[in-house]
Every structure is written in structure tokens, then in C-alpha cells.
Short mmCIF file of C-alpha atoms in Angstrom, two decimals:
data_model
loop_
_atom_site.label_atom_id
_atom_site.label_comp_id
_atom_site.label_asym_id
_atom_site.label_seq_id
_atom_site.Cartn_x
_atom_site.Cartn_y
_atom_site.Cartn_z
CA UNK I 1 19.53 -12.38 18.04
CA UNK I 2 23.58 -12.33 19.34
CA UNK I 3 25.88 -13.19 16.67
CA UNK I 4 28.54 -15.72 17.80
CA UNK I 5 31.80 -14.41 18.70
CA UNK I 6 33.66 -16.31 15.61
CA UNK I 7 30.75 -14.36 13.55
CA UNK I 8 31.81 -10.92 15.20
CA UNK I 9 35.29 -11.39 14.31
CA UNK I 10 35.07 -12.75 11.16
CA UNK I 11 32.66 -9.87 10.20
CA UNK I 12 34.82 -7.02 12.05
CA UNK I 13 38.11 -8.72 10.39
CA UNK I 14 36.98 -10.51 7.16
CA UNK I 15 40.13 -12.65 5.63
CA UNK I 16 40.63 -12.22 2.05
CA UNK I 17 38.00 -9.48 1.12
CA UNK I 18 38.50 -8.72 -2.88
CA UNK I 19 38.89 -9.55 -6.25
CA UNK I 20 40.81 -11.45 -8.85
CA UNK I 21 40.71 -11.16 -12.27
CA UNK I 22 37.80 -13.70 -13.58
CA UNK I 23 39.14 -13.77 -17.15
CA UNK I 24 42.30 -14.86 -15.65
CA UNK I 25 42.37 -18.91 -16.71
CA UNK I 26 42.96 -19.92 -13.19
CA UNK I 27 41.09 -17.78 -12.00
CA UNK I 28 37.66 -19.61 -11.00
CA UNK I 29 34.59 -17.38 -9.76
CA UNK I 30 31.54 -18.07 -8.34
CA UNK I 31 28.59 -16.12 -7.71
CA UNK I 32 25.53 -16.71 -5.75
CA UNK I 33 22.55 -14.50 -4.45
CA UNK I 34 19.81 -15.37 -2.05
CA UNK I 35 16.59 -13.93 -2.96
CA UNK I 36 15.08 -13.95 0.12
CA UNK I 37 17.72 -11.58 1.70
CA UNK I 38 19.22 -10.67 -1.10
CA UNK I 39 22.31 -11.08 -0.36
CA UNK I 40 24.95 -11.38 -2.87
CA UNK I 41 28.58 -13.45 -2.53
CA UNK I 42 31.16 -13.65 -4.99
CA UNK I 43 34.28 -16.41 -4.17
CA UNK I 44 37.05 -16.06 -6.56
CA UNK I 45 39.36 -19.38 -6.34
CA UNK I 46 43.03 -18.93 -8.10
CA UNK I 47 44.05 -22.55 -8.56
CA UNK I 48 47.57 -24.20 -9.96
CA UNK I 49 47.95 -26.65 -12.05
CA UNK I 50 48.13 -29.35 -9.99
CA UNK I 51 44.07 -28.69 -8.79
CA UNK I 52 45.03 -26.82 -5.45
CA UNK I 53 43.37 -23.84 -4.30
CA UNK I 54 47.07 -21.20 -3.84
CA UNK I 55 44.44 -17.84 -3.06
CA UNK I 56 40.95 -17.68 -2.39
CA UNK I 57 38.97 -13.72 -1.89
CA UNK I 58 35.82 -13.21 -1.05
CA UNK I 59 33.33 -10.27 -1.89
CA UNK I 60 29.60 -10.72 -0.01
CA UNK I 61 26.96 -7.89 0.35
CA UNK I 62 24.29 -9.14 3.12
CA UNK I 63 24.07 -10.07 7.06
CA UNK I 64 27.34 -10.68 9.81
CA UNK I 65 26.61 -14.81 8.79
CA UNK I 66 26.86 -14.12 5.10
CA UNK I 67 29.98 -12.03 5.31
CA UNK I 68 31.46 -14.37 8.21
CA UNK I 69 30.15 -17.72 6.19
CA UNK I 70 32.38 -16.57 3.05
CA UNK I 71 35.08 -15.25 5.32
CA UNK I 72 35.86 -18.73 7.09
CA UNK I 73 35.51 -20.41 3.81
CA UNK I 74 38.61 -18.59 2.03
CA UNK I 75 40.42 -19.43 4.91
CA UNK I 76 39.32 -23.22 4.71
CA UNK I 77 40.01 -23.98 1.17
CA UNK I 78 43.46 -22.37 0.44
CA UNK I 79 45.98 -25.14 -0.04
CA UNK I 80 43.11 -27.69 -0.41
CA UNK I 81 42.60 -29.72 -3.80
CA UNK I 82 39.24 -28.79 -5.84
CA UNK I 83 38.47 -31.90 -4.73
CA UNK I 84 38.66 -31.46 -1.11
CA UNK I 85 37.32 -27.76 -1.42
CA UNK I 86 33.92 -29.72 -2.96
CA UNK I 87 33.35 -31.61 0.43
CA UNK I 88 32.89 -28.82 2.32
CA UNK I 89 29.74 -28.87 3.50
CA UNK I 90 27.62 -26.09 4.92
CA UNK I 91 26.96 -27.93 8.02
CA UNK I 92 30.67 -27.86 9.17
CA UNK I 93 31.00 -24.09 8.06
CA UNK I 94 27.38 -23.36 10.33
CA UNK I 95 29.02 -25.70 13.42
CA UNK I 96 31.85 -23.78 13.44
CA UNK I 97 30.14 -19.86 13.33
CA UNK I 98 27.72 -21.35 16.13
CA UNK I 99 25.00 -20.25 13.64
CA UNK I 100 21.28 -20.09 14.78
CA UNK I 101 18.63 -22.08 12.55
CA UNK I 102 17.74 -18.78 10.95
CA UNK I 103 20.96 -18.27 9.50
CA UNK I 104 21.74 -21.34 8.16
CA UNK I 105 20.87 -20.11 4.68
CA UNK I 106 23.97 -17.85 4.30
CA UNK I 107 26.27 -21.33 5.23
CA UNK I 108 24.77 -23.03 2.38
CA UNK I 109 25.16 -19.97 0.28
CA UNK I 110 28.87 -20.31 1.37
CA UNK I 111 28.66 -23.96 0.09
CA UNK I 112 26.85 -23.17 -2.88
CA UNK I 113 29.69 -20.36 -4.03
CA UNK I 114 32.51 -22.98 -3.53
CA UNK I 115 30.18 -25.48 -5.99
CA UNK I 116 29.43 -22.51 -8.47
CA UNK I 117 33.70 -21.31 -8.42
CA UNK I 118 34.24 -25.22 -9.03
CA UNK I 119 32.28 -25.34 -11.71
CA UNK I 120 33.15 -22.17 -13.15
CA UNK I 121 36.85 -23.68 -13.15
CA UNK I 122 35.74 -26.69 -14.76
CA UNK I 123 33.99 -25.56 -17.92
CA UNK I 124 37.44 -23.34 -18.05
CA UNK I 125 39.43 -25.71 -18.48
CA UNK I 126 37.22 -28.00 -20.69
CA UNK J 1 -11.64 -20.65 -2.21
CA UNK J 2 -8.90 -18.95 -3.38
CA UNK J 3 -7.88 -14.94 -2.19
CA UNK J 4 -9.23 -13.91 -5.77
CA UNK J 5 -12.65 -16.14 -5.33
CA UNK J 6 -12.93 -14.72 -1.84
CA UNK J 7 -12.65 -11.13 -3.15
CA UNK J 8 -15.14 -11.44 -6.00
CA UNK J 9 -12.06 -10.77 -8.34
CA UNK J 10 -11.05 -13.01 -12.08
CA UNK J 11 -8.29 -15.05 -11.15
CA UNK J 12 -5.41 -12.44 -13.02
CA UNK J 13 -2.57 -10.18 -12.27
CA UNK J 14 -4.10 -6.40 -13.25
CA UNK J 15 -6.48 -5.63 -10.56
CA UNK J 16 -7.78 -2.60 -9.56
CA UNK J 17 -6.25 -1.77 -6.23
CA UNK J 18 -8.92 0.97 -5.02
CA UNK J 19 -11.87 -1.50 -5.86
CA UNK J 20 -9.66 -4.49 -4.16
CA UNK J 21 -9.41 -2.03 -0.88
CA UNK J 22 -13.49 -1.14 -1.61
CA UNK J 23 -14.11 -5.56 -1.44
CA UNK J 24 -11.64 -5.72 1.38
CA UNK J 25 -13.69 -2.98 3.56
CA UNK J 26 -17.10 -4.40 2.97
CA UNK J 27 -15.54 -7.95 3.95
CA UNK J 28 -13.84 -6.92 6.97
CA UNK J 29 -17.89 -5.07 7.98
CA UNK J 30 -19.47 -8.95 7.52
CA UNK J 31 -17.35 -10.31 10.16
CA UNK J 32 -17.18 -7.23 12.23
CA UNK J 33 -16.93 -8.38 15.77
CA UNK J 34 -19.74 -6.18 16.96
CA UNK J 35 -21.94 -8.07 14.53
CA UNK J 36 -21.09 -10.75 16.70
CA UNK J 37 -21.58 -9.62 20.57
CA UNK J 38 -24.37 -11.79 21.11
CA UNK J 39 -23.67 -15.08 18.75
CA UNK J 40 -22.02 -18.15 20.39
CA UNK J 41 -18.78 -18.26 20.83
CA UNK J 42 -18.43 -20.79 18.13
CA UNK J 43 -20.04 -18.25 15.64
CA UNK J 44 -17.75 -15.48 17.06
CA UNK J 45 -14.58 -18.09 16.58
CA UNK J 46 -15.23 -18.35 13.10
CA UNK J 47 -15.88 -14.84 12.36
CA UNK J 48 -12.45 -13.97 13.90
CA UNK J 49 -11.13 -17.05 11.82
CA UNK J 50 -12.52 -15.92 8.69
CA UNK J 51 -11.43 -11.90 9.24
CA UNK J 52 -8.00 -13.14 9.78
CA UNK J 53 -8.08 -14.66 6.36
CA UNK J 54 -9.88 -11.70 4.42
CA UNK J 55 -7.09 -9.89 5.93
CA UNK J 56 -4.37 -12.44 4.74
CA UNK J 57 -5.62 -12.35 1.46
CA UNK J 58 -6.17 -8.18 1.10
CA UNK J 59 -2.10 -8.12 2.38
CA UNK J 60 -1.47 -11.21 -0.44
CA UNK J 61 -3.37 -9.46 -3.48
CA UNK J 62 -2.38 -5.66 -2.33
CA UNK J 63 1.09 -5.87 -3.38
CA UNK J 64 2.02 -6.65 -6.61
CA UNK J 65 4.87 -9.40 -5.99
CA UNK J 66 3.29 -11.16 -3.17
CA UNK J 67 -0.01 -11.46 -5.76
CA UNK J 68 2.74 -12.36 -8.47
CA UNK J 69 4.03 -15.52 -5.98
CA UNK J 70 0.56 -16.15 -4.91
CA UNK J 71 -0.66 -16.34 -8.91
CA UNK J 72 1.94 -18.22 -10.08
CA UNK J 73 1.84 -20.59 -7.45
CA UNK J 74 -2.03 -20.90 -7.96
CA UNK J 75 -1.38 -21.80 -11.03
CA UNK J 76 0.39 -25.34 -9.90
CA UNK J 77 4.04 -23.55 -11.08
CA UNK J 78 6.72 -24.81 -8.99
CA UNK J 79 8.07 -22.33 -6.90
CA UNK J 80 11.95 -22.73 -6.23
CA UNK J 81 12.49 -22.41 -2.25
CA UNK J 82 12.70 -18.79 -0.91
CA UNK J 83 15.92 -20.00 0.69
CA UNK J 84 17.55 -21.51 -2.49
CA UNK J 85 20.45 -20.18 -3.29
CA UNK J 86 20.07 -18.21 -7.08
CA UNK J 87 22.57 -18.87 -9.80
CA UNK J 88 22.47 -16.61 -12.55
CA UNK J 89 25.81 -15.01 -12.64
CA UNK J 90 25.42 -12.17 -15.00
CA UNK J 91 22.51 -11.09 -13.01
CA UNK J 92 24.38 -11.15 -9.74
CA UNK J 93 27.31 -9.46 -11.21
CA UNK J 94 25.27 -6.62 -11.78
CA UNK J 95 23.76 -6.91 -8.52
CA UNK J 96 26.94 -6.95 -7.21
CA UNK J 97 28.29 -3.75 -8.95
CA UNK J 98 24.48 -2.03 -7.77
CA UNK J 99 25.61 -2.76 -4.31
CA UNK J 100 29.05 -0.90 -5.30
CA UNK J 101 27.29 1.95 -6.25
CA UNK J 102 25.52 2.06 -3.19
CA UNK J 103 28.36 1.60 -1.31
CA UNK J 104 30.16 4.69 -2.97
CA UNK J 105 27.48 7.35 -1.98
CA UNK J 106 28.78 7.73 1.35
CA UNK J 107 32.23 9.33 -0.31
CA UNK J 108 30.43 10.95 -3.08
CA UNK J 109 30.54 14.88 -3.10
CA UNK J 110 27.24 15.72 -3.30
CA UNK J 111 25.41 13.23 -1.43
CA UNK J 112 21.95 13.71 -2.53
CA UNK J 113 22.31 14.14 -6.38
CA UNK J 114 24.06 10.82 -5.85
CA UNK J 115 21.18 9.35 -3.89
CA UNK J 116 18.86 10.90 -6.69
CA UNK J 117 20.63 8.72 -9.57
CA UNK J 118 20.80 5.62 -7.72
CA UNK J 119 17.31 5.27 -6.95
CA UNK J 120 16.30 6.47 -10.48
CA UNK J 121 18.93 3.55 -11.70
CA UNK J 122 17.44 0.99 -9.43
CA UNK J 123 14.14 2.36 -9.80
CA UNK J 124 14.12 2.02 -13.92
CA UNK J 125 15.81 -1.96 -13.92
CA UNK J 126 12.90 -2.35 -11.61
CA UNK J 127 9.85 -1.28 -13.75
CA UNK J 128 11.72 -3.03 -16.96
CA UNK J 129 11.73 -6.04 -14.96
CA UNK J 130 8.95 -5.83 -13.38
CA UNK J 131 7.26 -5.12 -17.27
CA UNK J 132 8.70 -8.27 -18.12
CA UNK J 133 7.12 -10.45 -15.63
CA UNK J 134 3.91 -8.83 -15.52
CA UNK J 135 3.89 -9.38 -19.69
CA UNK J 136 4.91 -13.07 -18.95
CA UNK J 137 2.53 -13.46 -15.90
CA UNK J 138 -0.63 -12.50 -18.37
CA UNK J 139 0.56 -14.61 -21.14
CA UNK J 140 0.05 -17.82 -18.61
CA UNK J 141 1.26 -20.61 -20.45
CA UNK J 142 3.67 -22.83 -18.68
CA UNK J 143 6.92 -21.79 -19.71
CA UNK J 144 6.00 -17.96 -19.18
CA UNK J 145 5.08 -18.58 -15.63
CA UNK J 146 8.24 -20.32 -14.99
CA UNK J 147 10.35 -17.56 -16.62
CA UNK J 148 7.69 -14.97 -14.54
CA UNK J 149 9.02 -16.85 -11.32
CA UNK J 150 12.43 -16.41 -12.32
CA UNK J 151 11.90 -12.94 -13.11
CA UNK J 152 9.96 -12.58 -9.69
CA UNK J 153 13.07 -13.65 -7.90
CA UNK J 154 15.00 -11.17 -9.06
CA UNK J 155 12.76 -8.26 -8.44
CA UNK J 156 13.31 -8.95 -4.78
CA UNK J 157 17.01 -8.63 -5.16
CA UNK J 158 15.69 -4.85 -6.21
CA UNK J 159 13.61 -4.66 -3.17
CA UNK J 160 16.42 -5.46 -1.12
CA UNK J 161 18.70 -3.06 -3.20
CA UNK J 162 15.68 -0.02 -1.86
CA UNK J 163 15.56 -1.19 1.80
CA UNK J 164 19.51 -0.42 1.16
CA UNK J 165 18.82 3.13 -0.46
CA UNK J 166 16.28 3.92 2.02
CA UNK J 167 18.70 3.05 4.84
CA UNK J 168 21.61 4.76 3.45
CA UNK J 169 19.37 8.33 2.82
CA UNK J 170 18.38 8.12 6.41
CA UNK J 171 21.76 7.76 7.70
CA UNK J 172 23.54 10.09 5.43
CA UNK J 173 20.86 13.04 5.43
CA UNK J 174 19.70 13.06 8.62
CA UNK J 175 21.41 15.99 9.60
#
């Protein structure tokens, strides 16, 4: 199977690859896994306090899609509203990696990490 | 017929592997093509039908958390979707700093001491885990066999974590 080009150079130059300090208030984290390949993504969201996403990173241990899923998705939700961020959907993240059917699981991972950081945020700040 | 009916076996976890390989051998002898040379080809159709299955079911029962899925899902437990994504975040964290250790082998000094730990680290949360579900699989009431399928899932974050460790010995002591 040939990895898409955006894949390849998302994977060979990730965007925003590290950590933030989860205990840090505005700090919002969210961790997912996929048993069946167990791959493991952690999206840490630093957000103001006005709701917008200032600095997303990104830590994922699994496949080129997983790594290039979480990649694109820092890059997609800095300077967006937690609101906005929410929306994302993993079709639109798949569409634009040209993923194959087979790989669609690490977009919704990608999706599923921006839901778990969101909520993460919210019973923060509750 | 379920794989345990078809084997002769109770419906439950413990089995004995070397008598399940014994059942499996005498099966496989029943439908034995060569029995067959000189049935019609409908008889031969179903014997190849019905090895494929003995077979399907020997892989299913052999190992223990394919025969964990396949038990708990026999018993009507609803099995979240391989593909679902898992949300337990303490778990993951320490998956997370697992794969870090991994990771850090490559620099480590002495390579195979470090290699050693890890898989005696991953290799020890296994068998607790592992301990745990097999308890919960054997009490069967409904509650453990959810918290056995929960339990399941995360042993095969472990298996991933030794394709890993088996990958990384290869590449870092092959020479």
C-alpha cells in the first residue's frame, strides 16, 4: 500500500511533535489508543481565555496515517475556537491525507483525540 | 455448534492445549481428503468445508486472547468494535511512556540488558493483566465479562508493545 504524498511529508516532517504541561489549567489533553493497532496519540490543546486554540502538539506512536492524521490536525485547529476545533470531522482530515479505506481508523482516532482534549478542557474548567 | 462443541471441550477458558491439539489432529484425519478420493464431489465439498472450520476453530481456541474474544462474545457480551477508538487515559499514559521506553533502547549503552528489562517490564503488566481477565473471564457473570473485555483490549496494546520489542531486537542486534 503507497502512502499519499501529504502522508509522507507529514510523517517525514510532523508539525508540532511534543508536550505541554497537562496540569497546566489551559492546558487540555487528550489521549486515545486503538486496540486493534495499538496505536497510541496524545493531543495537548493550550487554549486562552477567550475559547481559542493559541498551540496545539501532538505525540502519536503507530502507522505514517496515525502520525500524519495528528500532524495535520495541530495544524488545523490552532487559532480555531473549541467550538470550531469540535467540527472537525475525520472525514475532512482522511480527504485531505488521500487515505485508503484501511486507514481510515487512525483519522477518526485524530477526531476522537480533539473530542477527548475538549473534554478534558471542559471538566477543567467546571 | 460452537468451536468448543465441535472440539468435544466444556464451554470455559482453561483448556488443555496439548489435548485441544490431540482433538484437533483426530478432526483434521475425519475429513482427510484422501478419505474422500472416491466420494462425490458434493461429499468432498463439504469435507473441505468442514476442515476449513475445524481449522478456524483449532486457530480460535489455540491462543488464549482470540479464545478470550471468542468466549466472551459466546457469551452474548457486547464486544466494542476492534476499530473503536479506546479511552482510558491513565492506561494510555502508561502506554505511552512504555512506548518511550522502547524508544530509548536504541541510545541506551548496553543495548541488550536494556532489551532484557523491557521485555521483563512488558512481559510482567502482561501476565498481571492477563491474571485479571482470566479471573474475571471464569467468574462469568455479566459485569465480569464486560470488565474481561475491557481488560482484553488492553492486553493487545501489550501485544503490540512485543511486535515493537521483537522488531527493535532484530534491528539493533543483528550484527
Amino acid at each position: 500500500m503507497a502512502y499519499s504524498e501529504k502522508v509522507i511529508d507529514h510523517y517525514e516532517n510532523p508539525r508540532n511533535v511534543g508536550s505541554m504541561d497537562k496540569n497546566d489549567p489551559n492546558v487540555a489533553t487528550g489521549m486515545v489508543g486503538a486496540p486493534a493497532c495499538g496505536d497510541v496519540m496524545k493531543l495537548q490543546l493550550k487554549i486562552s481565555a477567550e475559547g481559542i486554540i493559541e498551540d496545539a502538539k501532538f505525540k502519536t506512536y503507530g502507522c505514517g496515517s496515525a502520525i500524519a492524521s495528528s500532524s495535520l490536525v495541530t495544524e488545523w485547529v490552532k487559532g480555531k475556537s473549541i467550538d470550531e476545533a469540535a467540527e472537525i470531522k475525520n472525514t475532512a482530515i482522511a480527504e485531505e491525507l488521500a487515505l485508503p479505506p484501511v486507514k481510515i481508523h487512525c483519522s477518526i482516532l485524530a477526531e476522537d483525540a480533539i473530542k477527548a482534549a475538549i473534554a478534558d478542557y471542559r471538566t477543567k474548567k467546571a | 455448534m460452537n468451536y468448543f462443541q465441535l472440539f468435544g471441550l466444556e464451554d470455559q477458558f482453561d483448556l488443555d492445549t496439548t489435548k485441544l491439539a490431540e482433538v484437533y489432529q483426530s478432526l483434521q484425519k475425519t475429513v482427510h481428503p484422501d478419505r474422500f478420493a472416491h466420494a462425490s464431489s458434493q461429499e468432498q465439498l463439504l469435507a473441505v468445508q468442514k476442515s476449513s472450520m475445524i481449522n478456524d476453530a483449532y486457530q480460535t481456541l489455540k491462543k488464549p486472547l482470540t479464545r478470550a474474544t471468542y468466549i466472551i462474545t459466546l457469551r452474548g457480551t457486547e464486544m466494542p468494535n476492534e476499530q473503536a477508538s479506546f479511552g482510558d487515559t491513565a492506561f494510555l499514559m502508561h502506554q505511552m511512556e512504555l512506548r518511550e521506553m522502547l524508544a530509548e533502547i536504541r541510545d541506551s549503552d548496553d543495548i541488550e540488558a536494556a532489551i532484557f528489562n523491557a521485555a521483563q517490564t512488558l512481559d510482567e503488566e502482561y501476565q498481571q493483566l492477563f491474571n485479571v481477565m482470566q479471573a474475571q473471564i471464569n467468574e462469568n457473570t455479566p459485569e465480569t465479562n464486560l470488565l474481561a473485555s475491557d481488560n482484553l483490549r488492553k492486553l493487545k496494546f501489550y501485544q503490540k508493545l512485543q511486535i515493537e520489542l521483537d522488531r527493535l531486537e532484530e534491528t539493533l542486534l543483528d550484527d
